[in-house]
Short mmCIF file of C-alpha atoms in Angstrom, two decimals:
data_model
loop_
_atom_site.label_atom_id
_atom_site.label_comp_id
_atom_site.label_asym_id
_atom_site.label_seq_id
_atom_site.Cartn_x
_atom_site.Cartn_y
_atom_site.Cartn_z
CA MET A 394 70.32 82.00 -3.31
CA SER A 395 73.76 80.98 -4.55
CA ILE A 396 75.87 77.96 -3.52
CA SER A 397 79.33 77.85 -5.10
CA ILE A 398 81.46 74.76 -4.52
CA GLY A 399 85.13 74.48 -5.42
CA LEU A 400 88.63 73.60 -4.26
CA THR A 401 91.68 75.25 -2.74
CA GLY A 402 94.00 75.71 -5.71
CA TRP A 403 93.71 74.10 -9.11
CA GLY A 404 97.12 72.50 -9.59
CA ASP A 405 97.08 69.26 -7.59
CA HIS A 406 93.73 67.65 -8.34
CA HIS A 407 94.89 64.79 -10.54
CA SER A 408 91.46 63.27 -11.11
CA LEU A 409 90.46 66.38 -13.10
CA TYR A 410 93.33 66.29 -15.58
CA LEU A 411 93.27 63.05 -17.55
CA THR A 412 94.75 64.13 -20.88
CA PRO A 413 97.94 66.01 -21.82
CA GLU A 414 95.78 68.92 -23.02
CA GLU A 415 93.96 69.13 -19.68
CA ARG A 416 97.22 68.99 -17.74
CA GLN A 417 98.60 71.78 -19.93
CA SER A 418 95.64 74.09 -19.25
CA LYS A 419 94.64 73.20 -15.70
CA LEU A 420 92.68 76.33 -14.75
CA TYR A 421 90.68 76.18 -17.98
CA THR A 422 89.92 72.52 -17.27
CA TYR A 423 89.19 73.19 -13.60
CA SER A 424 86.60 75.83 -14.51
CA ALA A 425 84.73 73.24 -16.55
CA HIS A 426 84.00 71.45 -13.26
CA PHE A 427 83.67 74.17 -10.59
CA PRO A 428 82.52 77.83 -10.47
CA VAL A 429 84.95 79.05 -7.78
CA VAL A 430 88.53 78.45 -6.64
CA GLU A 431 90.81 79.58 -3.85
CA VAL A 432 94.10 81.15 -4.93
CA ASP A 433 96.68 79.72 -2.51
CA SER A 434 99.89 80.93 -4.18
CA SER A 435 99.07 84.46 -3.00
CA PHE A 436 99.62 83.31 0.59
CA TYR A 437 103.32 82.63 -0.02
CA ALA A 438 104.05 85.77 -2.05
CA VAL A 439 102.20 88.66 -3.68
CA GLN A 440 101.44 87.45 -7.18
CA PRO A 441 102.26 89.55 -10.25
CA THR A 442 99.28 91.40 -11.68
CA THR A 443 99.94 89.58 -14.95
CA ASN A 444 99.15 86.27 -13.24
CA TYR A 445 95.73 87.47 -12.16
CA GLN A 446 95.04 88.89 -15.60
CA LYS A 447 95.88 85.52 -17.14
CA TRP A 448 93.66 83.68 -14.66
CA VAL A 449 90.78 86.06 -15.35
CA GLU A 450 91.09 85.44 -19.08
CA GLU A 451 91.26 81.65 -18.64
CA THR A 452 87.98 81.44 -16.72
CA PRO A 453 84.34 81.96 -17.79
CA GLU A 454 82.46 85.14 -16.99
CA ALA A 455 80.56 83.70 -14.02
CA PHE A 456 83.69 82.22 -12.39
CA ARG A 457 84.86 83.63 -9.05
CA PHE A 458 88.09 83.67 -7.01
CA VAL A 459 88.71 83.58 -3.27
CA ILE A 460 92.20 85.04 -2.87
CA LYS A 461 94.24 84.14 0.19
CA ALA A 462 95.95 87.09 1.89
CA THR A 463 99.73 86.98 1.96
CA GLN A 464 101.39 85.50 5.05
CA ASN A 465 103.08 88.77 5.96
CA LEU A 466 99.61 90.29 6.39
CA THR A 467 98.27 87.49 8.57
CA GLY A 468 101.39 87.20 10.74
CA HIS A 469 102.45 83.71 9.74
CA ASP A 470 105.99 84.96 9.12
CA ARG A 471 106.17 86.25 12.73
CA LYS A 472 108.00 89.45 11.71
CA PRO A 473 107.17 92.60 13.67
CA ARG A 474 106.14 95.55 11.50
CA THR A 475 105.09 99.16 11.98
CA ASN A 476 101.68 100.43 10.91
CA LYS A 477 103.37 102.18 7.99
CA GLU A 478 105.03 98.98 6.83
CA MET A 479 101.80 97.00 7.15
CA LYS A 480 99.81 99.59 5.25
CA GLN A 481 102.35 99.50 2.43
CA LEU A 482 102.10 95.71 2.26
CA VAL A 483 98.31 95.97 2.09
CA GLU A 484 98.57 98.44 -0.79
CA GLU A 485 100.91 96.12 -2.70
CA PHE A 486 98.51 93.23 -2.23
CA LYS A 487 95.50 95.32 -3.28
CA GLN A 488 97.26 96.46 -6.44
CA SER A 489 98.15 92.90 -7.38
CA ILE A 490 94.50 91.75 -7.45
CA VAL A 491 93.15 94.68 -9.47
CA PRO A 492 92.45 92.55 -12.59
CA VAL A 493 90.19 90.22 -10.61
CA ARG A 494 88.28 93.11 -9.11
CA GLN A 495 87.93 94.90 -12.44
CA ALA A 496 86.53 91.71 -13.99
CA ASN A 497 84.03 91.39 -11.11
CA LYS A 498 85.43 87.95 -10.33
CA LEU A 499 86.47 88.47 -6.70
CA LYS A 500 84.37 86.56 -4.21
CA ALA A 501 86.47 87.55 -1.17
CA VAL A 502 89.99 87.98 0.18
CA LEU A 503 90.59 85.30 2.81
CA PHE A 504 92.56 86.24 5.92
CA GLN A 505 93.45 82.95 7.56
CA PHE A 506 95.18 83.80 10.81
CA PRO A 507 97.76 81.46 12.39
CA PRO A 508 97.08 79.16 15.35
CA TRP A 509 98.85 81.53 17.75
CA PHE A 510 96.60 84.46 16.75
CA ASN A 511 94.44 84.37 19.86
CA LEU A 512 91.72 86.57 21.28
CA LYS A 513 93.41 89.62 22.74
CA ALA A 514 93.17 93.38 22.35
CA ASN A 515 96.07 93.94 19.94
CA ASN A 516 94.80 91.21 17.59
CA ILE A 517 91.34 92.77 17.59
CA GLN A 518 92.98 96.07 16.68
CA LYS A 519 94.93 94.40 13.89
CA ILE A 520 91.74 93.08 12.33
CA LYS A 521 90.14 96.52 12.54
CA LYS A 522 93.13 98.15 10.83
CA LEU A 523 93.27 95.53 8.09
CA LYS A 524 89.58 96.04 7.40
CA GLU A 525 90.10 99.81 7.23
CA TRP A 526 93.10 99.54 4.90
CA MET A 527 91.42 96.99 2.61
CA GLY A 528 88.53 99.40 2.08
CA GLU A 529 85.56 98.10 0.10
CA ILE A 530 87.21 94.79 -0.80
CA PRO A 531 85.11 91.92 0.63
CA LEU A 532 86.98 90.12 3.40
CA ALA A 533 86.56 86.69 4.98
CA ILE A 534 88.27 85.83 8.27
CA GLU A 535 89.28 82.36 9.42
CA PHE A 536 90.52 81.83 12.94
CA ARG A 537 92.68 78.88 13.96
CA ASN A 538 92.75 79.51 17.68
CA GLN A 539 89.82 78.34 19.77
CA THR A 540 89.93 81.29 22.18
CA TRP A 541 87.75 83.15 19.65
CA PHE A 542 85.00 80.57 20.04
CA THR A 543 84.82 79.57 23.68
CA GLU A 544 81.41 79.61 25.30
CA GLU A 545 82.24 83.02 26.77
CA SER A 546 83.63 84.60 23.58
CA ARG A 547 81.72 82.99 20.70
CA GLU A 548 78.82 85.40 20.54
CA GLN A 549 81.11 88.42 20.93
CA THR A 550 83.37 87.19 18.12
CA ILE A 551 80.44 86.76 15.74
CA THR A 552 79.07 90.18 16.69
CA PHE A 553 82.52 91.73 16.15
CA LEU A 554 82.77 90.28 12.62
CA GLN A 555 79.19 91.28 11.90
CA THR A 556 79.86 94.87 12.99
CA LEU A 557 82.93 95.04 10.74
CA GLY A 558 80.93 93.62 7.84
CA VAL A 559 83.36 90.78 7.16
CA THR A 560 82.50 87.17 6.34
CA HIS A 561 82.86 84.52 9.02
CA VAL A 562 84.68 81.44 7.74
CA ILE A 563 83.06 78.24 8.99
CA CYS A 564 85.55 75.39 9.31
CA ASP A 565 85.12 71.64 9.27
CA GLU A 566 88.33 70.44 10.89
CA PRO A 567 89.59 68.13 13.65
CA GLN A 568 89.10 69.21 17.23
CA ALA A 569 92.76 68.96 18.17
CA GLY A 570 93.41 71.47 20.92
CA GLU A 571 93.91 75.22 20.97
CA GLY A 572 95.08 75.40 17.35
CA SER A 573 91.73 74.33 15.96
CA VAL A 574 88.27 75.87 16.04
CA PRO A 575 84.86 74.29 16.61
CA LEU A 576 82.08 74.19 14.04
CA VAL A 577 80.20 77.48 14.43
CA LEU A 578 77.22 77.67 12.07
CA ALA A 579 76.83 81.44 12.24
CA THR A 580 76.77 84.06 9.51
CA THR A 581 77.88 87.67 9.73
CA ASN A 582 76.72 89.15 6.41
CA ASP A 583 75.14 88.07 3.11
CA HIS A 584 78.06 85.74 2.33
CA VAL A 585 79.40 82.75 4.24
CA LEU A 586 82.58 80.87 3.39
CA ILE A 587 82.96 77.22 4.43
CA ARG A 588 86.30 75.41 4.25
CA PHE A 589 86.54 71.63 4.54
CA HIS A 590 89.95 70.74 5.98
CA GLY A 591 89.24 67.08 6.68
CA ARG A 592 89.10 65.40 10.07
CA ASN A 593 92.55 63.88 10.46
CA ILE A 594 92.85 64.56 14.17
CA HIS A 595 96.16 62.70 14.54
CA GLY A 596 97.82 64.66 11.73
CA TRP A 597 96.42 68.13 12.42
CA ASN A 598 99.10 69.41 14.80
CA ASN A 599 102.79 69.56 13.94
CA HIS A 600 104.73 67.15 16.15
CA GLY A 601 107.97 67.55 14.22
CA GLN A 602 107.23 65.02 11.49
CA GLU A 603 108.81 65.84 8.13
CA ASN A 604 105.66 65.22 6.09
CA TRP A 605 103.31 67.08 8.44
CA ARG A 606 101.80 69.34 5.78
CA GLU A 607 101.10 66.34 3.57
CA VAL A 608 99.46 64.37 6.37
CA ARG A 609 97.46 67.24 7.85
CA PHE A 610 94.85 67.36 5.11
CA LEU A 611 94.86 63.63 4.34
CA TYR A 612 91.20 62.76 4.70
CA ARG A 613 88.25 61.61 2.61
CA TYR A 614 84.75 62.52 3.76
CA ASN A 615 82.25 59.68 3.64
CA GLU A 616 78.68 60.09 2.46
CA GLN A 617 77.23 60.20 5.98
CA GLU A 618 79.54 63.09 6.91
CA LEU A 619 78.58 64.99 3.77
CA MET A 620 74.89 64.33 4.38
CA GLU A 621 75.27 65.97 7.78
CA TRP A 622 76.55 68.99 5.90
CA VAL A 623 73.57 68.96 3.55
CA GLU A 624 71.47 69.68 6.64
CA HIS A 625 73.89 72.39 7.76
CA ILE A 626 73.66 74.06 4.35
CA ARG A 627 69.89 74.05 4.49
CA GLN A 628 70.13 75.77 7.87
CA LEU A 629 72.59 78.37 6.59
CA GLN A 630 70.37 79.12 3.61
CA GLN A 631 67.90 80.63 6.06
CA GLN A 632 70.56 83.06 7.28
CA THR A 633 72.45 84.25 4.19
CA LYS A 634 72.16 84.72 0.42
CA ASP A 635 75.53 83.49 -0.81
CA ILE A 636 77.38 80.33 0.30
CA THR A 637 80.88 79.45 -0.90
CA ILE A 638 82.28 76.00 -0.07
CA LEU A 639 85.93 75.06 -0.58
CA PHE A 640 87.37 71.58 -0.09
CA ASN A 641 90.93 71.65 1.23
CA ASN A 642 91.35 67.91 1.98
CA ASN A 643 93.68 67.28 -0.92
CA SER A 644 96.76 65.58 0.52
CA GLY A 645 95.49 62.31 -0.93
CA GLY A 646 93.67 63.79 -3.90
CA ASP A 647 90.26 63.55 -2.23
CA ALA A 648 89.08 67.17 -2.49
CA ALA A 649 87.84 67.10 -6.09
CA ASP A 650 85.93 63.84 -5.65
CA ASN A 651 84.36 65.00 -2.37
CA ALA A 652 83.37 68.34 -3.90
CA LYS A 653 81.68 66.64 -6.85
CA GLN A 654 79.95 64.23 -4.49
CA PHE A 655 78.66 67.16 -2.42
CA ILE A 656 77.40 68.95 -5.54
CA ASP A 657 75.40 65.84 -6.39
CA LEU A 658 74.04 65.47 -2.84
CA LEU A 659 72.81 69.08 -2.96
CA GLY A 660 71.30 68.56 -6.41
CA ILE A 661 73.21 71.46 -7.97
CA GLN A 662 73.73 71.85 -11.71
CA TYR A 663 76.01 74.74 -12.62
CA GLN A 664 75.54 76.85 -15.72
CA GLY A 665 78.17 79.01 -17.38
CA LEU A 666 81.15 76.72 -16.84
CA HIS A 667 83.71 76.00 -19.54
CA PRO A 668 82.77 73.11 -21.82
CA LYS A 669 84.23 69.80 -20.61
CA GLN A 670 85.64 69.05 -24.05
CA MET A 671 88.42 71.57 -24.52
CA ASP A 672 89.24 73.08 -27.91
CA LEU A 673 92.83 74.24 -27.71
CA PHE A 674 92.37 76.59 -30.66
CA ASP A 675 90.03 78.66 -28.47
CA LEU A 676 92.71 79.29 -25.83
#
């Protein structure tokens, strides 16, 4: 049974980087604290293969990456595309992450669909095609539209993901209308991915404020909230072999501290991380 706890991205967690050397080599330093990370830069643009090769080399052998699918694959850019165009974009993305796959450091590719990606036939077909085109690459799917998890559709959605063999992403997030999903403690294969977005219900939806993205994930989990999740994790351990947990509540720099607190609450001690004291001559 494996429980891997980490953060979304490694650049903005100021409490981890206290010296000039640590700030200069953030991923190396990050992987002295956590065994997994989510690559967020891949959402905004396909990253050069050289970036992934560098990241592979900067992390220990047991380290793993969750790589976020590019926004033109999830539909966040709202541009219509033909099947041929989409398939080409998938191939470009797949080629970019080859170094991570070759190093056996890929935990999953995360497809986080936008809030307007609701439960309807053409969106179901899109997921099926993406799964087909991605081949054997492990996929995790996160919905942000509650139509997938109504009382009528919840069981069918889980069965659909299970049939495809993709990982269901469990979200801890505010319940703020159609553009949010409820907590669904269900697994669809041997891996489950959990993302902690915080519970800032007043900042979750975009009401035109300039700093919306900064406010959205501004939240610090208290110990009682994390203890509730200790019980959830124990429940999920009965259903699956591999649990990955990513804290995304970093607008105020809380993600790293909450993740470390959760590691302690679960009594986890990781082996195979980078040494905390960095020797720059080894880089």
